Amino acid sequence: MSVTILGIESSCDDTSASVIRDGVMLSNVIAGQVVHEAYGGVVPELASRAHQQNIIPVVSEAIKRAGIDKSELSAVAFTRGPGLMGSLLVGTSFAKGLALSLGIPMIEVNHLQAHVLAHFIKETPEDEHSPSFPFLCLLVSGGNSQIIKVNAYDDMEVIGQTIDDAAGEAFDKCAKVMGLGYPGGPVVNRLANEGDPKAFAFSKPHIPGYDYSFSGLKTSFLYTLRDRLREDPDFIEKNKRDLCASLQATVIDILMNKLRKAVKDLRIKEVAVAGGVSANSGLRDAFLDHAERYGWKVYIPKFSFTTDNAAMVAITGYYKYMDKDFCPIDAAPFSRVVI
């Protein structure tokens, strides 16, 4: 008998629903929120209101595109956390109502775990592109920078993480002071491809172990702008491509240095990258370069699976369903947690 999972993702500012049957994705619908661009970041109250408006049409469209009836669903998987509490409440509440109405179980999903398991999404039954256990995963997004040792779908160990800002935050905050808009990461990436990565030198942290820090890089970047703007008020406009290229190169170097150390120490050469920053072309190129130079077997997600999406929630729900790992109807969302 087929197992059909509806996944619901509402942890931040994207409302998404996906249907996966026996591990194969049938649909993945995402509704973004442009309202936050005017504020230079996500406004939690506006995000939760937009989720309320979007969730019914998004779920309906996902079921329609999957070519199924809601009565065929085996379970509803939803992001329980971490994320914005108001946004999570919308997705959690909708999942409860739908599960109750259909008489099917609910499956809670850790948002960070789902990013890692995005590598196991199949678009056809013949897809064979998933890493073998154990593997290392570099999870990089606007709020997280972690190195995770993945022993099984339900056994993940964070061996290194940021002690302050995440890599995505460094991109977004530096982009904001340059007036590049929000989200800053994609703009920085685009401009970096047109600039000189060696034009400017920014500070790199010296943190023991596998942990990361990006606050010093951010401060170094701001000090560079402050000093140069005193000499030339048009400094940013004249040098934004080189600034972005140097910033991106520094972030990637910081990320890859710790990842190389982890690979060497643990002797695991199956290495994946996940999260929103994994869409960065410079980081993707760095992974391919390391595969060639160090013999890594690397796994880079499709662009559609890098940012927040419900397909990664549904595939996580599918594996948990196979283990009958359900959650009670009174499950409450949580804003912060580690894997």
Coordinates of C-alpha atoms in Angstrom, one line a residue:
M1 CA 0.0 0.0 0.0
S2 CA 1.3 3.4 -1.0
V3 CA 2.4 5.9 1.7
T4 CA 1.4 9.5 0.8
I5 CA 2.6 12.4 2.9
L6 CA 1.5 16.0 2.8
G7 CA 4.3 18.3 4.1
I8 CA 3.7 21.8 5.4
E9 CA 6.4 24.4 5.9
S10 CA 5.8 27.8 7.5
S11 CA 8.9 28.4 9.7
C12 CA 9.7 31.9 8.4
D13 CA 8.4 33.8 5.4
D14 CA 7.6 31.1 2.8
T15 CA 4.4 29.2 2.9
S16 CA 4.9 25.8 1.2
A17 CA 3.1 22.5 0.8
S18 CA 4.3 19.3 -0.9
V19 CA 3.0 15.8 -1.6
I20 CA 5.4 12.9 -1.6
R21 CA 4.3 9.3 -2.3
D22 CA 6.6 6.4 -1.4
G23 CA 9.6 8.8 -1.3
V24 CA 8.8 10.4 -4.7
M25 CA 7.8 14.1 -4.9
L26 CA 4.5 14.7 -6.7
S27 CA 4.3 18.4 -6.0
N28 CA 6.0 21.2 -4.2
V29 CA 4.3 24.6 -4.0
I30 CA 5.9 27.7 -2.5
A31 CA 4.4 31.2 -1.9
G32 CA 6.9 33.9 -1.0
Q33 CA 6.3 37.2 0.8
V34 CA 7.6 40.3 -0.9
V35 CA 6.1 42.5 1.9
H36 CA 9.4 42.3 3.9
E37 CA 11.6 43.8 1.3
A38 CA 10.6 47.3 2.4
Y39 CA 11.9 46.6 5.9
G40 CA 15.2 45.0 5.1
G41 CA 14.3 41.8 6.9
V42 CA 11.4 39.6 7.9
V43 CA 8.7 41.2 10.1
P44 CA 7.3 38.3 12.2
E45 CA 3.8 39.7 12.5
L46 CA 3.5 40.4 8.8
A47 CA 4.9 36.9 8.1
S48 CA 2.3 35.2 10.2
R49 CA -0.6 37.2 8.6
A50 CA 0.7 36.3 5.1
H51 CA 0.8 32.6 6.1
Q52 CA -2.8 32.7 7.2
Q53 CA -3.7 34.1 3.8
N54 CA -1.6 31.7 1.8
I55 CA -1.8 28.3 3.5
I56 CA -5.2 27.1 2.3
P57 CA -4.6 28.0 -1.4
V58 CA -1.0 26.6 -1.2
V59 CA -2.1 23.3 0.3
S60 CA -5.0 23.0 -2.2
E61 CA -2.7 23.7 -5.1
A62 CA -0.2 21.1 -3.9
I63 CA -2.8 18.4 -3.7
K64 CA -4.2 19.4 -7.1
R65 CA -0.8 19.3 -8.8
A66 CA -0.1 15.9 -7.2
G67 CA -3.2 14.5 -8.9
I68 CA -4.6 13.0 -5.7
D69 CA -7.6 13.5 -3.4
K70 CA -7.0 14.6 0.2
S71 CA -8.6 11.3 1.3
E72 CA -5.5 9.5 -0.1
L73 CA -3.2 11.1 2.4
S74 CA -1.5 8.8 4.9
A75 CA -0.3 11.5 7.3
V76 CA 0.4 15.3 7.6
A77 CA 4.0 16.3 8.3
F78 CA 4.6 19.9 9.5
T79 CA 7.5 22.0 10.6
R80 CA 7.3 22.2 14.4
G81 CA 10.4 24.3 14.8
P82 CA 12.7 26.1 14.9
G83 CA 11.5 29.3 13.4
L84 CA 9.2 32.3 14.0
M85 CA 6.6 31.4 16.6
G86 CA 3.7 33.1 14.9
S87 CA 4.5 31.6 11.5
L88 CA 4.9 28.1 13.0
L89 CA 1.6 28.4 14.8
V90 CA -0.2 28.9 11.5
G91 CA 1.3 25.7 9.9
T92 CA 0.9 23.7 13.1
S93 CA -2.7 24.7 13.6
F94 CA -3.6 23.9 10.0
A95 CA -1.9 20.5 10.2
K96 CA -3.9 19.7 13.3
G97 CA -7.2 20.6 11.7
L98 CA -6.5 18.7 8.5
A99 CA -5.3 15.6 10.4
L100 CA -8.3 15.6 12.6
S101 CA -10.7 16.0 9.8
L102 CA -9.2 13.2 7.8
G103 CA -8.5 10.9 10.8
I104 CA -4.8 10.5 9.9
P105 CA -1.7 10.9 12.1
M106 CA 0.5 14.0 12.5
I107 CA 4.3 14.0 12.1
E108 CA 6.4 16.8 13.6
V109 CA 9.5 17.8 11.7
N110 CA 12.6 19.6 12.8
H111 CA 13.3 22.3 10.2
L112 CA 17.1 21.9 10.4
Q113 CA 16.9 18.1 10.1
A114 CA 14.6 18.6 7.0
H115 CA 17.2 20.7 5.3
V116 CA 19.7 17.9 5.6
L117 CA 17.2 15.3 4.4
A118 CA 16.4 17.4 1.3
H119 CA 19.1 15.3 -0.3
F120 CA 16.8 12.3 -0.2
I121 CA 14.0 13.8 -2.2
K122 CA 13.3 11.8 -5.4
E123 CA 11.7 13.4 -8.4
T124 CA 11.3 10.1 -10.2
P125 CA 11.4 6.5 -8.8
E126 CA 14.8 6.0 -10.6
D127 CA 16.6 8.9 -8.8
E128 CA 19.7 7.7 -7.1
H129 CA 21.6 10.7 -5.8
S130 CA 21.5 10.4 -2.1
P131 CA 24.5 10.3 0.2
S132 CA 25.4 7.1 2.1
F133 CA 25.5 7.0 5.9
P134 CA 27.5 8.3 7.6
F135 CA 28.1 11.6 5.8
L136 CA 29.0 15.1 6.8
C137 CA 26.6 18.0 6.0
L138 CA 27.4 21.7 6.0
L139 CA 24.1 23.4 6.8
V140 CA 24.3 27.1 6.0
S141 CA 21.4 29.5 6.0
G142 CA 20.3 33.0 7.2
G143 CA 20.2 31.7 10.8
N144 CA 22.3 28.6 11.0
S145 CA 25.9 27.5 10.2
Q146 CA 26.5 24.0 11.3
I147 CA 28.6 20.9 10.5
I148 CA 26.5 17.9 11.1
K149 CA 27.6 14.2 11.2
V150 CA 24.6 12.3 9.8
N151 CA 24.6 8.7 10.9
A152 CA 21.0 8.0 9.9
Y153 CA 17.9 10.0 9.0
D154 CA 17.0 10.2 12.7
D155 CA 20.6 10.3 14.1
M156 CA 22.3 13.6 13.5
E157 CA 25.1 15.0 15.6
V158 CA 26.1 18.7 15.4
I159 CA 29.9 18.7 15.7
G160 CA 30.3 22.4 14.9
Q161 CA 28.2 25.5 14.7
T162 CA 28.3 29.3 14.8
I163 CA 28.8 31.0 18.2
D164 CA 27.3 34.3 16.9
D165 CA 26.2 35.3 13.4
A166 CA 25.5 32.7 10.7
A167 CA 27.0 32.9 7.2
G168 CA 23.7 34.0 5.7
E169 CA 23.4 36.8 8.3
A170 CA 26.9 38.1 7.3
F171 CA 25.7 38.3 3.7
D172 CA 22.4 40.0 4.6
K173 CA 23.8 42.5 7.1
C174 CA 26.7 43.6 4.9
A175 CA 24.4 43.9 1.9
K176 CA 22.0 46.0 4.0
V177 CA 24.7 48.6 4.9
M178 CA 25.6 48.8 1.2
G179 CA 22.0 49.5 0.3
L180 CA 21.6 46.3 -1.8
G181 CA 18.2 45.3 -0.4
Y182 CA 16.8 42.2 1.2
P183 CA 17.5 39.3 1.0
G184 CA 21.1 40.3 0.5
G185 CA 22.7 36.9 -0.2
P186 CA 21.5 36.5 -3.8
V187 CA 22.5 40.1 -4.6
V188 CA 26.0 39.7 -3.1
N189 CA 26.4 36.5 -5.1
R190 CA 25.4 38.1 -8.4
L191 CA 27.7 41.1 -7.9
A192 CA 30.6 38.9 -6.6
N193 CA 30.7 37.1 -9.9
E194 CA 31.6 40.4 -11.5
G195 CA 34.2 41.5 -8.9
D196 CA 37.8 40.7 -7.7
P197 CA 37.8 38.4 -4.6
K198 CA 41.3 39.6 -3.7
A199 CA 40.5 43.4 -3.8
F200 CA 39.9 43.6 0.0
A201 CA 41.1 41.7 3.0
F202 CA 38.7 41.1 5.9
S203 CA 39.3 39.5 9.3
K204 CA 39.0 35.7 9.7
P205 CA 38.2 34.2 13.1
H206 CA 40.4 31.8 15.1
I207 CA 37.9 29.6 16.8
P208 CA 38.9 26.2 18.2
G209 CA 37.4 23.0 16.9
Y210 CA 34.7 23.0 14.2
D211 CA 32.7 26.0 15.5
Y212 CA 32.2 29.1 13.4
S213 CA 32.1 32.9 14.0
F214 CA 31.1 35.6 11.5
S215 CA 30.7 38.6 13.8
G216 CA 34.3 39.6 13.4
L217 CA 34.1 39.4 9.6
K218 CA 31.0 41.6 9.7
T219 CA 32.7 44.2 12.0
S220 CA 35.8 44.2 9.7
F221 CA 33.6 44.8 6.7
L222 CA 31.9 47.7 8.4
Y223 CA 35.1 49.3 9.5
T224 CA 36.5 49.1 6.0
L225 CA 33.4 50.9 4.7
R226 CA 33.6 53.6 7.4
D227 CA 37.2 54.4 6.8
R228 CA 36.9 54.4 3.0
L229 CA 33.7 56.5 3.0
R230 CA 35.5 59.2 4.9
E231 CA 37.8 59.6 1.9
D232 CA 35.3 59.0 -0.8
P233 CA 31.5 59.3 -0.3
D234 CA 31.0 57.3 -3.5
F235 CA 33.2 54.4 -2.4
I236 CA 30.5 51.8 -2.1
E237 CA 29.0 52.5 -5.5
K238 CA 32.4 52.4 -7.1
N239 CA 33.5 49.2 -5.4
K240 CA 30.4 47.2 -4.6
R241 CA 31.4 44.4 -7.0
D242 CA 34.8 44.0 -5.5
L243 CA 33.4 44.3 -1.9
C244 CA 30.9 41.6 -2.6
A245 CA 33.5 39.3 -4.2
S246 CA 35.9 39.8 -1.3
L247 CA 33.1 39.3 1.3
Q248 CA 31.9 36.1 -0.4
A249 CA 35.4 34.7 -0.8
T250 CA 36.1 35.2 2.9
V251 CA 32.8 33.6 4.0
I252 CA 33.4 30.6 1.8
D253 CA 37.0 30.3 3.0
I254 CA 35.9 30.3 6.6
L255 CA 33.2 27.6 5.9
M256 CA 35.5 25.3 4.0
N257 CA 38.4 25.5 6.3
K258 CA 36.4 24.0 9.2
L259 CA 34.7 21.5 6.9
R260 CA 38.1 20.3 5.6
K261 CA 39.3 19.8 9.2
A262 CA 36.2 17.8 10.0
V263 CA 36.5 15.6 6.9
K264 CA 40.2 14.9 7.7
D265 CA 39.6 14.2 11.4
L266 CA 36.6 12.0 11.0
R267 CA 37.8 10.4 7.7
I268 CA 34.4 10.8 6.1
K269 CA 34.6 11.9 2.5
E270 CA 30.9 11.8 1.7
V271 CA 30.0 15.5 2.1
A272 CA 26.8 17.4 1.5
V273 CA 25.7 21.0 1.7
A274 CA 22.2 22.2 2.6
G275 CA 20.3 25.4 3.5
G276 CA 19.6 28.7 1.7
V277 CA 23.3 29.6 1.3
S278 CA 23.9 26.4 -0.6
A279 CA 22.4 28.2 -3.5
N280 CA 25.5 30.5 -3.6
S281 CA 27.5 29.8 -6.8
G282 CA 30.8 30.4 -5.1
L283 CA 30.1 27.8 -2.4
R284 CA 28.9 25.3 -4.9
D285 CA 32.1 25.8 -6.9
A286 CA 34.1 25.4 -3.8
F287 CA 32.5 22.0 -3.1
L288 CA 33.2 20.8 -6.7
D289 CA 36.8 22.0 -6.3
H290 CA 37.2 20.1 -3.1
A291 CA 35.8 17.0 -4.7
E292 CA 38.5 17.2 -7.3
R293 CA 41.4 18.2 -5.0
Y294 CA 40.6 16.0 -2.0
G295 CA 38.6 13.1 -3.4
W296 CA 35.4 14.1 -1.7
K297 CA 32.1 12.7 -2.9
V298 CA 29.9 15.8 -2.8
Y299 CA 26.2 16.3 -2.8
I300 CA 24.8 19.7 -3.8
P301 CA 21.0 20.2 -3.8
K302 CA 18.9 21.5 -6.6
F303 CA 18.3 25.2 -6.3
S304 CA 14.6 24.5 -5.6
F305 CA 15.5 22.5 -2.5
T306 CA 18.0 25.0 -1.0
T307 CA 15.6 27.5 0.5
D308 CA 12.7 26.6 2.8
N309 CA 10.3 24.2 1.0
A310 CA 7.8 21.6 2.1
A311 CA 9.3 18.8 0.0
M312 CA 12.1 18.5 2.6
V313 CA 9.4 18.3 5.3
A314 CA 7.4 15.7 3.5
I315 CA 10.4 13.4 2.9
T316 CA 11.4 13.7 6.6
G317 CA 7.8 12.8 7.4
Y318 CA 7.9 9.9 5.1
Y319 CA 10.9 8.3 6.9
K320 CA 9.3 9.0 10.3
Y321 CA 6.0 7.5 9.0
M322 CA 7.8 4.3 8.2
D323 CA 8.9 4.1 11.8
K324 CA 5.4 5.0 13.0
D325 CA 7.0 8.1 14.7
F326 CA 3.8 10.2 15.1
C327 CA 3.2 13.2 17.4
P328 CA 0.2 14.0 19.7
I329 CA -2.5 16.4 18.7
D330 CA -1.4 18.8 21.4
A331 CA 2.1 19.3 20.0
A332 CA 3.2 22.9 20.3
P333 CA 5.7 24.7 18.0
F334 CA 9.1 25.8 19.3
S335 CA 11.2 28.7 18.2
R336 CA 14.6 27.5 19.1
V337 CA 16.3 24.0 19.1
V338 CA 19.3 22.2 18.0
I339 CA 19.3 18.9 16.1

